[in-house]
């Protein structure tokens, strides 16, 4: 289904006076308001194809109804999100869950919704039914060269699909690792992985990037072959300039200082971008900003500071993507909340008084340094985010409009109550 613009405008009219009052109040005290609004409007966050269906755990999966049954329907769902928030103009596909049968038709369909294709993701963490060799003991790190070759070829095939869709990056997440001490020779596992990644790297088109994700544990619980940012950076440094380290917020041990990791990767020119989500314990894949919005703000503070120091374009020079999956919420509502949380953290980071912060840091004025950060964090920037959406032709309140238009009910009518999204 497609959301008509005039319907969004009708709902916007209802809340306009109230919104304008709030926007004027917040923006009055902000010297850089025009710059902030311009940046907020330019900022888009990619939606992963696998977040559009209800998630599950090893205990069960409770379908929410009206889930997309095909790539075309996933694109339509992202189209709904983008029509409402005007900040989700791309989709990231997972191969083989989302094989485009006719790439030019798929591109045309996406373009109808104002969408393009971001990074493509390979999958060597599951066995497919037509697959010759198993990934039970890993893929790119496997002791058997034939398994490694199969996994390399899969990644190269994913690049080919991506080229047809005008994607510009391959994301590699490996579940490779070991569950028990003694199972694996760490050095050989590293070297096998490096050689495999080198072969994939050699197949990248010139204007492509390879994003190497790390994850501290799961599904392997004793060791992971790319376990942390240091290990990923080791691979990406050895691979070359097209290889970059991808930070998934849920892939750290609790209390890790992610903002410091971000700052240093940026300094080295080795930060690929993000998989945004939130977590309480591990790879919980919860809605962005639902558990620790202050951490998200601190990360954006480092991003803005580090990108500005390197003269980078906030909107385009890093990969911004959500990687979440929900078991109990409507996935579209959840993604709207996630995008909103990201834009709020970004807006707050844009409000940090940088000159004052540098002065406080240089004077070892710890109290003032904290005050400056929290002054920005405690500003209610929601009217700024709403205004950016409004100016871009979106909804003042995306979730409200989504509900008033009965989008989910219509999707259930169209697709059925018991549908299950492909890939999950
Ligand atoms: C899994 C991993 C990782 C990866 C995603 C897509 O935890 O976050 O990005 O699959 O391959 O959720
Ligand atoms: Mn991820
Ligand atoms: Mn993950």
PDB file of C-alpha atoms and ligand atoms in Angstrom, residues 50 94 97 121-123 125 171-174 213-215 217-218 246 248 251 275 277 283 285 321 323, ligand 1:
ATOM      1  CA  UNK A  50      14.837  -8.390   8.079  1.00  0.00           C
ATOM      2  CA  UNK A  94      20.020  -9.940   2.965  1.00  0.00           C
ATOM      3  CA  UNK A  97      16.520 -14.103   1.885  1.00  0.00           C
ATOM      4  CA  UNK A 121      24.441  -8.533   3.457  1.00  0.00           C
ATOM      5  CA  UNK A 122      25.830 -12.019   2.975  1.00  0.00           C
ATOM      6  CA  UNK A 123      24.671 -14.981   5.010  1.00  0.00           C
ATOM      7  CA  UNK A 125      25.520 -18.325   9.391  1.00  0.00           C
ATOM      8  CA  UNK A 171      28.342  -6.080   4.933  1.00  0.00           C
ATOM      9  CA  UNK A 172      29.978  -9.180   6.321  1.00  0.00           C
ATOM     10  CA  UNK A 173      28.904 -10.526   9.668  1.00  0.00           C
ATOM     11  CA  UNK A 174      30.355 -13.891  10.604  1.00  0.00           C
ATOM     12  CA  UNK A 213      31.088  -6.340  11.566  1.00  0.00           C
ATOM     13  CA  UNK A 214      32.281  -7.687  14.910  1.00  0.00           C
ATOM     14  CA  UNK A 215      30.337  -9.332  17.700  1.00  0.00           C
ATOM     15  CA  UNK A 217      29.542 -13.681  21.356  1.00  0.00           C
ATOM     16  CA  UNK A 218      26.605 -15.659  19.974  1.00  0.00           C
ATOM     17  CA  UNK A 246      31.100  -1.627  11.249  1.00  0.00           C
ATOM     18  CA  UNK A 248      26.614  -2.702  15.760  1.00  0.00           C
ATOM     19  CA  UNK A 251      27.664  -6.344  19.770  1.00  0.00           C
ATOM     20  CA  UNK A 275      23.893  -0.879  12.967  1.00  0.00           C
ATOM     21  CA  UNK A 277      19.687  -0.830  18.101  1.00  0.00           C
ATOM     22  CA  UNK A 283      22.554  -8.493  21.043  1.00  0.00           C
ATOM     23  CA  UNK A 285      18.102  -5.903  19.040  1.00  0.00           C
ATOM     24  CA  UNK A 321      21.412   1.656   9.400  1.00  0.00           C
ATOM     25  CA  UNK A 323      19.620  -3.507  12.866  1.00  0.00           C
TER      26      UNK A 323
HETATM   27  C1  LIG B   1      22.611 -10.896  12.963  1.00  0.00           C
HETATM   28  C2  LIG B   1      23.897 -10.393  13.562  1.00  0.00           C
HETATM   29  C3  LIG B   1      24.365  -9.097  12.974  1.00  0.00           C
HETATM   30  C4  LIG B   1      24.087  -8.928  11.516  1.00  0.00           C
HETATM   31  C5  LIG B   1      22.733  -9.410  11.098  1.00  0.00           C
HETATM   32  C6  LIG B   1      22.617  -9.472   9.605  1.00  0.00           C
HETATM   33  O1  LIG B   1      23.798 -10.342  14.959  1.00  0.00           O
HETATM   34  O2  LIG B   1      23.879  -8.014  13.712  1.00  0.00           O
HETATM   35  O3  LIG B   1      24.230  -7.591  11.143  1.00  0.00           O
HETATM   36  O4  LIG B   1      22.483 -10.704  11.592  1.00  0.00           O
HETATM   37  O5  LIG B   1      23.486 -10.409   9.035  1.00  0.00           O
HETATM   38  O6  LIG B   1      21.535 -10.290  13.622  1.00  0.00           O
END
